[in-house]
mmCIF file of C-alpha atoms in Angstrom:
data_model
loop_
_atom_site.group_PDB
_atom_site.id
_atom_site.type_symbol
_atom_site.label_atom_id
_atom_site.label_comp_id
_atom_site.label_asym_id
_atom_site.label_seq_id
_atom_site.Cartn_x
_atom_site.Cartn_y
_atom_site.Cartn_z
ATOM 1 C CA MET A 1 107.055 89.995 138.568
ATOM 2 C CA THR A 2 104.212 88.471 136.559
ATOM 3 C CA ALA A 3 103.137 89.919 133.225
ATOM 4 C CA THR A 4 99.761 90.814 134.712
ATOM 5 C CA ALA A 5 101.371 92.698 137.561
ATOM 6 C CA ALA A 6 103.689 94.438 135.127
ATOM 7 C CA PHE A 7 100.800 95.632 133.006
ATOM 8 C CA ASN A 8 99.035 96.979 136.070
ATOM 9 C CA THR A 9 102.016 99.235 136.743
ATOM 10 C CA LEU A 10 102.371 100.823 133.331
ATOM 11 C CA PRO A 11 103.726 104.373 133.686
ATOM 12 C CA PRO A 12 101.577 107.438 133.076
ATOM 13 C CA ALA A 13 101.918 108.936 129.595
ATOM 14 C CA ASN A 14 103.743 111.989 130.945
ATOM 15 C CA ALA A 15 106.340 109.967 132.859
ATOM 16 C CA PRO A 16 109.920 111.248 132.384
ATOM 17 C CA THR A 17 111.112 107.658 131.952
ATOM 18 C CA ILE A 18 109.215 107.409 128.639
ATOM 19 C CA THR A 19 111.177 108.293 125.510
ATOM 20 C CA LEU A 20 110.690 108.246 121.747
ATOM 21 C CA THR A 21 113.491 106.222 120.219
ATOM 22 C CA HIS A 22 114.239 103.594 117.567
ATOM 23 C CA PRO A 23 113.424 99.959 118.305
ATOM 24 C CA THR A 24 116.058 97.271 118.183
ATOM 25 C CA ALA A 25 115.748 94.556 115.543
ATOM 26 C CA SER A 26 114.197 92.179 118.076
ATOM 27 C CA GLU A 27 111.775 94.846 119.269
ATOM 28 C CA ARG A 28 110.822 95.601 115.680
ATOM 29 C CA LEU A 29 110.072 91.932 115.029
ATOM 30 C CA ALA A 30 107.965 91.792 118.183
ATOM 31 C CA ILE A 31 106.055 94.900 117.060
ATOM 32 C CA TRP A 32 105.384 93.295 113.675
ATOM 33 C CA ARG A 33 104.158 90.129 115.346
ATOM 34 C CA GLU A 34 101.690 92.078 117.431
ATOM 35 C CA ASN A 35 100.400 94.456 114.765
ATOM 36 C CA GLY A 36 100.373 91.636 112.223
ATOM 37 C CA ALA A 37 97.513 90.045 114.111
ATOM 38 C CA HIS A 38 95.479 93.095 113.046
ATOM 39 C CA TRP A 39 97.029 94.080 109.707
ATOM 40 C CA ARG A 40 98.212 90.933 107.935
ATOM 41 C CA GLY A 41 95.101 90.851 105.741
ATOM 42 C CA ALA A 42 95.118 87.784 103.476
ATOM 43 C CA LEU A 43 98.612 86.715 104.577
ATOM 44 C CA SER A 44 99.611 84.280 107.270
ATOM 45 C CA LEU A 45 101.425 85.915 110.167
ATOM 46 C CA GLU A 46 104.747 84.393 109.128
ATOM 47 C CA ALA A 47 104.311 85.628 105.548
ATOM 48 C CA TYR A 48 103.425 89.080 106.893
ATOM 49 C CA LEU A 49 106.689 89.198 108.847
ATOM 50 C CA VAL A 50 108.657 88.284 105.721
ATOM 51 C CA ARG A 51 106.795 90.916 103.705
ATOM 52 C CA GLU A 52 107.558 93.693 106.167
ATOM 53 C CA GLN A 53 111.271 92.929 105.965
ATOM 54 C CA HIS A 54 111.041 92.704 102.167
ATOM 55 C CA LEU A 55 109.387 96.126 101.968
ATOM 56 C CA ALA A 56 112.154 97.582 104.131
ATOM 57 C CA GLU A 57 114.692 96.601 101.462
ATOM 58 C CA GLN A 58 113.218 98.428 98.452
ATOM 59 C CA SER A 59 114.749 101.454 96.746
ATOM 60 C CA LEU A 60 112.331 103.768 98.567
ATOM 61 C CA THR A 61 113.133 102.362 101.985
ATOM 62 C CA SER A 62 116.807 101.426 101.800
ATOM 63 C CA ASN A 63 119.597 103.797 102.873
ATOM 64 C CA GLY A 64 117.512 105.466 105.552
ATOM 65 C CA GLY A 65 114.341 105.742 103.510
ATOM 66 C CA ILE A 66 112.357 104.145 106.312
ATOM 67 C CA THR A 67 112.737 104.887 110.015
ATOM 68 C CA TRP A 68 111.148 102.854 112.792
ATOM 69 C CA TRP A 69 110.054 104.613 115.960
ATOM 70 C CA ALA A 70 109.005 103.315 119.359
ATOM 71 C CA LEU A 71 107.741 105.002 122.489
ATOM 72 C CA VAL A 72 109.381 103.037 125.271
ATOM 73 C CA SER A 73 109.402 102.966 129.032
ATOM 74 C CA GLU A 74 113.090 102.807 129.879
ATOM 75 C CA ALA A 75 112.422 102.097 133.544
ATOM 76 C CA GLY A 76 109.226 100.185 132.960
ATOM 77 C CA PRO A 77 108.502 96.650 134.106
ATOM 78 C CA ARG A 78 110.063 93.763 132.252
ATOM 79 C CA ASP A 79 107.478 91.860 130.232
ATOM 80 C CA SER A 80 107.744 88.200 131.217
ATOM 81 C CA ASP A 81 106.454 87.121 127.798
ATOM 82 C CA GLY A 82 109.298 88.723 125.872
ATOM 83 C CA GLU A 83 109.344 86.226 123.019
ATOM 84 C CA ASN A 84 105.837 87.032 121.848
ATOM 85 C CA SER A 85 105.256 90.631 122.834
ATOM 86 C CA THR A 86 106.446 94.105 122.038
ATOM 87 C CA ALA A 87 108.518 94.189 125.201
ATOM 88 C CA GLY A 88 111.116 91.981 123.540
ATOM 89 C CA ARG A 89 113.767 90.478 125.819
ATOM 90 C CA GLY A 90 115.187 93.782 126.962
ATOM 91 C CA LYS A 91 114.481 95.860 130.045
ATOM 92 C CA ARG A 92 112.250 98.371 128.357
ATOM 93 C CA LEU A 93 108.626 98.082 127.312
ATOM 94 C CA VAL A 94 107.342 99.305 123.943
ATOM 95 C CA LEU A 95 104.203 101.356 124.580
ATOM 96 C CA ALA A 96 103.486 102.507 120.997
ATOM 97 C CA ALA A 97 105.230 102.366 117.636
ATOM 98 C CA CYS A 98 105.147 103.658 114.064
ATOM 99 C CA GLU A 99 107.338 104.080 111.007
ATOM 100 C CA THR A 100 108.144 107.003 108.745
ATOM 101 C CA PHE A 101 109.073 107.139 105.073
ATOM 102 C CA ARG A 102 111.299 109.779 103.543
ATOM 103 C CA LYS A 103 109.471 111.194 100.534
ATOM 104 C CA ARG A 104 110.385 113.579 97.767
ATOM 105 C CA ALA A 105 108.044 116.547 97.640
ATOM 106 C CA LEU A 106 107.449 119.857 95.890
ATOM 107 C CA VAL A 107 106.627 123.167 97.572
ATOM 108 C CA GLY A 108 105.467 126.196 95.582
ATOM 109 C CA LYS A 109 105.032 129.812 96.620
ATOM 110 C CA ASP A 110 104.535 132.876 94.399
ATOM 111 C CA GLY A 111 105.366 130.918 91.262
ATOM 112 C CA VAL A 112 108.625 129.462 92.575
ATOM 113 C CA VAL A 113 108.724 125.699 93.166
ATOM 114 C CA HIS A 114 111.498 123.801 94.911
ATOM 115 C CA GLU A 115 112.014 120.181 95.827
ATOM 116 C CA ALA A 116 111.817 119.313 99.506
ATOM 117 C CA VAL A 117 111.870 116.352 101.859
ATOM 118 C CA ALA A 118 108.634 115.298 103.512
ATOM 119 C CA HIS A 119 107.900 112.342 105.734
ATOM 120 C CA GLY A 120 104.963 109.965 105.543
ATOM 121 C CA ILE A 121 103.865 108.282 108.761
ATOM 122 C CA GLY A 122 102.470 104.769 108.752
ATOM 123 C CA SER A 123 101.753 101.746 110.930
ATOM 124 C CA VAL A 124 100.836 103.735 114.034
ATOM 125 C CA PHE A 125 100.153 101.028 116.594
ATOM 126 C CA THR A 126 99.575 100.701 120.318
ATOM 127 C CA PRO A 127 99.588 97.216 121.879
ATOM 128 C CA VAL A 128 96.146 96.288 123.153
ATOM 129 C CA ARG A 129 97.257 96.211 126.789
ATOM 130 C CA CYS A 130 98.699 99.735 126.466
ATOM 131 C CA ARG A 131 95.683 101.427 124.894
ATOM 132 C CA GLY A 132 93.634 104.152 126.484
ATOM 133 C CA LYS A 133 96.572 105.529 128.463
ATOM 134 C CA GLY A 134 97.665 108.382 126.186
ATOM 135 C CA TYR A 135 100.790 106.720 124.790
ATOM 136 C CA ALA A 136 99.877 107.186 121.123
ATOM 137 C CA GLY A 137 99.207 110.853 121.762
ATOM 138 C CA ARG A 138 102.552 111.349 123.434
ATOM 139 C CA MET A 139 104.299 109.540 120.593
ATOM 140 C CA MET A 140 102.621 111.641 117.905
ATOM 141 C CA GLY A 141 103.283 114.881 119.761
ATOM 142 C CA GLU A 142 106.990 114.127 120.049
ATOM 143 C CA LEU A 143 107.222 112.642 116.564
ATOM 144 C CA GLY A 144 105.753 115.743 114.950
ATOM 145 C CA GLU A 145 108.512 117.840 116.477
ATOM 146 C CA ARG A 146 111.255 115.347 115.602
ATOM 147 C CA LEU A 147 110.163 115.180 111.967
ATOM 148 C CA LYS A 148 110.666 118.916 111.524
ATOM 149 C CA THR A 149 114.404 118.303 111.201
ATOM 150 C CA TRP A 150 114.691 114.530 110.746
ATOM 151 C CA GLN A 151 117.089 113.814 107.847
ATOM 152 C CA ALA A 152 116.942 117.486 106.849
ATOM 153 C CA GLY A 153 120.688 118.086 107.098
ATOM 154 C CA GLU A 154 122.488 120.545 109.332
ATOM 155 C CA GLY A 155 120.342 123.615 109.891
ATOM 156 C CA GLY A 156 117.619 122.303 107.600
ATOM 157 C CA GLN A 157 113.899 121.970 108.168
ATOM 158 C CA ASN A 158 111.271 119.697 106.643
ATOM 159 C CA LEU A 159 108.240 121.759 105.755
ATOM 160 C CA PHE A 160 105.588 119.076 106.145
ATOM 161 C CA SER A 161 104.673 115.509 107.000
ATOM 162 C CA VAL A 162 101.624 113.438 106.085
ATOM 163 C CA LEU A 163 99.667 110.472 107.378
ATOM 164 C CA TYR A 164 96.514 108.574 106.441
ATOM 165 C CA SER A 165 94.248 108.110 109.433
ATOM 166 C CA ASP A 166 92.033 105.055 109.857
ATOM 167 C CA ILE A 167 90.564 106.375 113.107
ATOM 168 C CA GLY A 168 88.791 109.458 111.822
ATOM 169 C CA LYS A 169 89.739 113.121 111.675
ATOM 170 C CA GLU A 170 90.013 114.267 115.278
ATOM 171 C CA PHE A 171 92.851 112.353 116.940
ATOM 172 C CA TYR A 172 95.745 113.331 114.679
ATOM 173 C CA ALA A 173 94.393 116.863 114.253
ATOM 174 C CA LYS A 174 95.097 117.392 117.965
ATOM 175 C CA TYR A 175 98.795 116.961 117.201
ATOM 176 C CA GLY A 176 98.942 119.188 114.143
ATOM 177 C CA TRP A 177 97.913 116.975 111.210
ATOM 178 C CA THR A 178 95.091 118.764 109.430
ATOM 179 C CA PRO A 179 92.657 116.434 107.629
ATOM 180 C CA TYR A 180 92.238 117.024 103.904
ATOM 181 C CA VAL A 181 88.957 115.189 103.524
ATOM 182 C CA GLU A 182 87.931 114.507 99.944
ATOM 183 C CA PRO A 183 85.703 111.748 98.545
ATOM 184 C CA PHE A 184 86.675 108.748 96.469
ATOM 185 C CA ALA A 185 85.000 107.242 93.433
ATOM 186 C CA TRP A 186 83.982 103.600 93.714
ATOM 187 C CA ILE A 187 83.492 101.407 90.627
ATOM 188 C CA PRO A 188 82.200 97.841 91.205
ATOM 189 C CA TYR A 189 84.116 95.065 89.479
ATOM 190 C CA ALA A 190 81.192 93.457 87.636
ATOM 191 C CA SER A 191 80.869 94.218 83.920
ATOM 192 C CA ASN A 192 77.084 93.765 84.142
ATOM 193 C CA THR A 193 76.853 97.076 85.998
ATOM 194 C CA ARG A 194 77.583 98.993 82.810
ATOM 195 C CA PRO A 195 74.834 101.523 82.085
ATOM 196 C CA ASN A 196 72.587 101.220 79.067
ATOM 197 C CA GLY A 197 74.366 102.684 76.092
ATOM 198 C CA PHE A 198 77.804 101.847 77.468
ATOM 199 C CA VAL A 199 80.341 103.455 75.175
ATOM 200 C CA SER A 200 81.760 100.395 73.433
ATOM 201 C CA HIS A 201 83.852 102.575 71.133
ATOM 202 C CA LEU A 202 86.023 104.008 73.880
ATOM 203 C CA PRO A 203 89.608 104.799 72.898
ATOM 204 C CA THR A 204 91.888 101.791 72.957
ATOM 205 C CA SER A 205 94.000 101.454 76.070
ATOM 206 C CA LYS A 206 97.205 99.493 76.337
ATOM 207 C CA PRO A 207 98.542 97.833 79.480
ATOM 208 C CA LEU A 208 101.433 99.323 81.409
ATOM 209 C CA TYR A 209 104.199 97.144 82.807
ATOM 210 C CA LYS A 210 106.924 97.923 85.336
ATOM 211 C CA ALA A 211 109.382 98.770 82.587
ATOM 212 C CA ASP A 212 107.054 101.516 81.325
ATOM 213 C CA LEU A 213 106.755 103.416 84.586
ATOM 214 C CA ALA A 214 110.125 105.154 84.921
ATOM 215 C CA ALA A 215 109.671 107.356 81.848
ATOM 216 C CA LEU A 216 106.050 108.126 82.698
ATOM 217 C CA CYS A 217 106.933 109.067 86.272
ATOM 218 C CA THR A 218 109.619 111.434 84.988
ATOM 219 C CA SER A 219 107.115 113.122 82.660
ATOM 220 C CA ASP A 220 104.548 113.291 85.431
ATOM 221 C CA GLU A 221 106.995 114.925 87.822
ATOM 222 C CA ALA A 222 107.893 117.642 85.317
ATOM 223 C CA ALA A 223 104.232 118.350 84.590
ATOM 224 C CA LEU A 224 103.394 118.396 88.285
ATOM 225 C CA LYS A 225 106.117 120.946 88.947
ATOM 226 C CA SER A 226 104.777 123.159 86.156
ATOM 227 C CA SER A 227 101.286 122.824 87.592
ATOM 228 C CA LEU A 228 102.486 123.971 91.014
ATOM 229 C CA GLU A 229 104.248 126.937 89.436
ATOM 230 C CA ARG A 230 100.989 128.038 87.806
ATOM 231 C CA ARG A 231 98.858 127.381 90.864
ATOM 232 C CA SER A 232 101.150 129.208 93.260
ATOM 233 C CA THR A 233 101.513 132.187 90.905
ATOM 234 C CA ASN A 234 97.792 132.835 90.978
ATOM 235 C CA SER A 235 97.175 131.991 94.630
ATOM 236 C CA SER A 236 98.038 133.357 98.034
ATOM 237 C CA LYS A 237 98.391 129.778 99.267
ATOM 238 C CA THR A 238 101.488 127.663 99.572
ATOM 239 C CA VAL A 239 101.030 124.705 97.240
ATOM 240 C CA VAL A 240 102.559 121.319 98.068
ATOM 241 C CA ALA A 241 102.636 117.857 96.541
ATOM 242 C CA LEU A 242 104.294 114.532 97.106
ATOM 243 C CA ILE A 243 106.153 113.396 93.994
ATOM 244 C CA PRO A 244 104.712 110.252 92.347
ATOM 245 C CA ASP A 245 108.159 108.946 91.432
ATOM 246 C CA GLU A 246 109.286 105.508 90.318
ATOM 247 C CA MET A 247 110.611 104.556 93.770
ATOM 248 C CA THR A 248 107.195 105.149 95.291
ATOM 249 C CA MET A 249 105.424 103.070 92.658
ATOM 250 C CA ASP A 250 108.018 100.303 92.978
ATOM 251 C CA TRP A 251 107.448 100.057 96.729
ATOM 252 C CA LEU A 252 103.687 99.787 96.336
ATOM 253 C CA HIS A 253 104.093 97.199 93.594
ATOM 254 C CA ALA A 254 106.584 95.211 95.674
ATOM 255 C CA ARG A 255 103.866 95.001 98.317
ATOM 256 C CA GLU A 256 101.324 93.887 95.724
ATOM 257 C CA ASP A 257 103.655 91.348 94.112
ATOM 258 C CA PHE A 258 104.583 89.752 97.414
ATOM 259 C CA VAL A 259 100.971 89.126 98.389
ATOM 260 C CA ALA A 260 100.037 87.870 94.919
ATOM 261 C CA LEU A 261 102.896 85.368 94.978
ATOM 262 C CA GLU A 262 101.740 84.116 98.357
ATOM 263 C CA LEU A 263 98.108 83.751 97.300
ATOM 264 C CA TYR A 264 98.318 82.856 93.607
ATOM 265 C CA SER A 265 101.964 81.861 93.016
ATOM 266 C CA HIS A 266 102.406 84.499 90.319
ATOM 267 C CA GLU A 267 102.694 88.271 90.152
ATOM 268 C CA PRO A 268 100.254 90.605 88.390
ATOM 269 C CA LEU A 269 102.294 91.954 85.491
ATOM 270 C CA ILE A 270 99.900 94.708 84.437
ATOM 271 C CA LYS A 271 100.476 97.792 86.592
ATOM 272 C CA GLY A 272 98.234 100.252 84.784
ATOM 273 C CA ALA A 273 96.921 101.367 81.413
ATOM 274 C CA ILE A 274 97.642 104.126 78.912
ATOM 275 C CA VAL A 275 95.745 105.764 76.072
ATOM 276 C CA GLY A 276 97.764 107.474 73.350
ATOM 277 C CA SER A 277 101.459 107.435 72.562
ATOM 278 C CA LYS A 278 102.362 111.002 71.618
ATOM 279 C CA GLU A 279 103.909 112.950 74.478
ATOM 280 C CA GLY A 280 101.567 115.685 75.650
ATOM 281 C CA HIS A 281 98.533 113.835 74.298
ATOM 282 C CA ARG A 282 98.470 110.806 76.591
ATOM 283 C CA ALA A 283 96.497 109.704 79.601
ATOM 284 C CA TRP A 284 97.467 106.920 81.958
ATOM 285 C CA ALA A 285 96.575 105.273 85.223
ATOM 286 C CA VAL A 286 98.896 103.362 87.533
ATOM 287 C CA TRP A 287 97.264 101.017 90.007
ATOM 288 C CA THR A 288 97.864 98.421 92.685
ATOM 289 C CA ARG A 289 95.835 95.568 94.087
ATOM 290 C CA MET A 290 95.361 95.064 97.824
ATOM 291 C CA TRP A 291 94.025 91.840 99.279
ATOM 292 C CA TYR A 292 92.394 92.013 102.686
ATOM 293 C CA THR A 293 90.971 88.490 102.639
ATOM 294 C CA HIS A 294 91.502 85.191 100.865
ATOM 295 C CA ASP A 295 88.329 83.536 102.086
ATOM 296 C CA PRO A 296 87.031 81.216 99.322
ATOM 297 C CA GLN A 297 83.487 81.744 100.599
ATOM 298 C CA LYS A 298 83.707 85.468 99.865
ATOM 299 C CA PRO A 299 86.749 85.862 97.612
ATOM 300 C CA ARG A 300 86.125 89.489 96.668
ATOM 301 C CA HIS A 301 85.156 90.776 100.096
ATOM 302 C CA GLU A 302 87.035 94.034 100.743
ATOM 303 C CA ASN A 303 89.799 93.362 98.185
ATOM 304 C CA VAL A 304 90.346 96.556 96.204
ATOM 305 C CA LEU A 305 92.198 97.740 93.114
ATOM 306 C CA TYR A 306 93.397 101.270 93.891
ATOM 307 C CA VAL A 307 94.290 103.778 91.215
ATOM 308 C CA LEU A 308 97.559 105.162 92.548
ATOM 309 C CA ARG A 309 97.897 107.988 90.051
ATOM 310 C CA LEU A 310 95.739 109.214 87.172
ATOM 311 C CA VAL A 311 97.341 111.563 84.648
ATOM 312 C CA VAL A 312 95.704 113.356 81.721
ATOM 313 C CA GLU A 313 98.091 115.434 79.625
ATOM 314 C CA ASP A 314 96.968 118.799 78.302
ATOM 315 C CA GLY A 315 96.683 117.691 74.683
ATOM 316 C CA VAL A 316 94.112 114.969 75.341
ATOM 317 C CA GLU A 317 90.771 115.445 73.608
ATOM 318 C CA ASP A 318 87.570 113.734 74.735
ATOM 319 C CA THR A 319 88.818 113.561 78.296
ATOM 320 C CA LYS A 320 85.761 111.759 79.645
ATOM 321 C CA GLU A 321 85.956 108.901 77.142
ATOM 322 C CA THR A 322 89.725 108.638 77.497
ATOM 323 C CA VAL A 323 89.552 108.375 81.271
ATOM 324 C CA ALA A 324 86.661 105.922 80.957
ATOM 325 C CA ALA A 325 88.892 103.676 78.850
ATOM 326 C CA LEU A 326 91.484 103.683 81.633
ATOM 327 C CA LEU A 327 88.893 102.969 84.304
ATOM 328 C CA GLU A 328 87.396 100.154 82.234
ATOM 329 C CA ALA A 329 90.859 98.588 82.006
ATOM 330 C CA ALA A 330 91.160 98.915 85.788
ATOM 331 C CA ARG A 331 87.711 97.389 86.302
ATOM 332 C CA SER A 332 88.647 94.458 84.063
ATOM 333 C CA GLU A 333 91.797 93.824 86.117
ATOM 334 C CA ALA A 334 89.791 94.051 89.326
ATOM 335 C CA GLU A 335 87.432 91.385 88.030
ATOM 336 C CA LYS A 336 90.327 89.153 86.989
ATOM 337 C CA TRP A 337 92.128 89.415 90.350
ATOM 338 C CA GLU A 338 89.178 88.891 92.700
ATOM 339 C CA MET A 339 88.822 92.523 93.662
ATOM 340 C CA SER A 340 85.483 93.920 94.778
ATOM 341 C CA GLY A 341 86.038 97.027 92.689
ATOM 342 C CA VAL A 342 88.158 100.046 91.812
ATOM 343 C CA GLU A 343 88.798 103.031 94.076
ATOM 344 C CA VAL A 344 89.961 106.434 92.784
ATOM 345 C CA TRP A 345 90.972 109.018 95.363
ATOM 346 C CA ASN A 346 89.962 112.669 95.070
ATOM 347 C CA PRO A 347 88.497 112.379 91.572
ATOM 348 C CA ARG A 348 88.017 115.467 89.453
ATOM 349 C CA ALA A 349 84.590 116.075 87.909
ATOM 350 C CA GLU A 350 85.600 114.567 84.567
ATOM 351 C CA VAL A 351 86.829 111.432 86.333
ATOM 352 C CA ILE A 352 83.483 111.009 88.072
ATOM 353 C CA ASP A 353 81.683 111.433 84.744
ATOM 354 C CA ALA A 354 84.014 108.876 83.171
ATOM 355 C CA ALA A 355 83.416 106.411 85.988
ATOM 356 C CA LYS A 356 79.678 106.620 85.359
ATOM 357 C CA LEU A 357 80.310 105.466 81.796
ATOM 358 C CA VAL A 358 81.972 102.348 83.177
ATOM 359 C CA SER A 359 79.375 101.423 85.822
ATOM 360 C CA LYS A 360 75.882 102.621 86.569
ATOM 361 C CA ASN A 361 76.623 101.750 90.191
ATOM 362 C CA THR A 362 79.556 104.126 90.466
ATOM 363 C CA GLY A 363 79.456 105.933 93.767
ATOM 364 C CA LEU A 364 81.102 109.033 95.180
ATOM 365 C CA ILE A 365 81.804 108.196 98.806
ATOM 366 C CA GLU A 366 82.660 110.679 101.535
ATOM 367 C CA ARG A 367 85.392 109.657 103.951
ATOM 368 C CA GLU A 368 84.498 109.509 107.610
ATOM 369 C CA LYS A 369 86.968 107.134 109.277
ATOM 370 C CA GLU A 370 89.442 105.467 106.927
ATOM 371 C CA SER A 371 92.339 106.790 104.844
ATOM 372 C CA ILE A 372 91.856 110.382 105.969
ATOM 373 C CA ALA A 373 94.773 112.164 104.309
ATOM 374 C CA SER A 374 96.257 114.577 106.856
ATOM 375 C CA LEU A 375 99.120 117.059 106.607
ATOM 376 C CA ARG A 376 101.150 118.829 109.270
ATOM 377 C CA TRP A 377 102.702 122.066 108.050
ATOM 378 C CA ASN A 378 105.933 123.103 109.750
ATOM 379 C CA GLY A 379 106.320 126.454 108.020
ATOM 380 C CA ASP A 380 104.693 129.764 108.891
ATOM 381 C CA ALA A 381 101.559 128.980 110.880
ATOM 382 C CA ALA A 382 99.722 131.778 109.080
ATOM 383 C CA GLU A 383 100.208 130.164 105.672
ATOM 384 C CA GLU A 384 97.283 128.419 104.027
ATOM 385 C CA VAL A 385 98.401 125.193 102.374
ATOM 386 C CA GLU A 386 96.902 123.549 99.297
ATOM 387 C CA TRP A 387 97.735 119.859 98.829
ATOM 388 C CA VAL A 388 97.847 118.963 95.129
ATOM 389 C CA ALA A 389 97.804 115.435 93.653
ATOM 390 C CA ASN A 390 96.534 114.002 96.914
ATOM 391 C CA GLU A 391 96.103 110.507 95.487
ATOM 392 C CA LYS A 392 96.640 106.945 96.684
ATOM 393 C CA PHE A 393 100.332 106.825 95.689
ATOM 394 C CA GLY A 394 101.132 108.938 98.758
ATOM 395 C CA TRP A 395 99.749 106.337 101.144
ATOM 396 C CA CYS A 396 102.142 104.462 103.397
#
């Protein structure tokens, strides 16, 4: 049977021969090859394949931290081009695929907060020849149910899962993932966009390195738990948060470091900035750089420095100026590393005010299509859920 004939006989999305399963190693490589054509960014395809394997071997993803999923047609036609397609060399055809990450989370209700397991969904992909046939919808419908108990232990249940949609708000909402649409602050890289009267006497910030992050993440987690206790005490809502722990930051920085080594032959050592040294009186930002192009004709096009997590402890005075010092440090790094600017997700009012100190061209941009944070709640359907600390660190 020719490949063309095979593709003309793809099964309907509701066919009983279609199952949600885990791809073999060869199928996974074929999936990466196909989605890499769309997602490799500034990397070559071969470098992208190496990076994906590298990211699967980090502390966050090892020992079952990442799970690969594939919607396959068990009785489907054999793809004659097995070496270079998601069909692999086996007898089944991959119709859609994704991956999930096991994440530590907090859930608070009536002042009581407990740690939970959540799952983050990423890399949702349908091969071009399989699009428009309902396969992604079937995969997400089945995946949502599977994730309720996936890795939860005997008799356990995972209370929620998250994803970050790049195709708008409607598709994933049909399968239970409610969009939590909030704007992001955008700060251009160029220092000449500073407003007149730029505050040159901002507090002094110091760079953060990998070795600094473990202790800060531990402090952040404790403060976040206390925040959820307070919020849930005074609210009828269930309050949830992903935990911005060291493993999460390490994974995002492993991604950043790999690309930087490929493009520049050295890693970016500075992972954030901090103002203050006394516990309870500090503010810090952790960031990562993402390169979407390495075109010398437009070196900054679309490359972005993302603030992963922004923390201001309760004892900080002059919050606006302190945060501005952190954002200025981020802007400086963006300029140095050929980024078009700095993006801060879901900024509080004082963060927006601080950003305006750094650049007169700061914008507050509403999300319409990309990075739409979405959460599927598996608990009581009548519960209203508040998602706290919905920042870039949760992305996967």
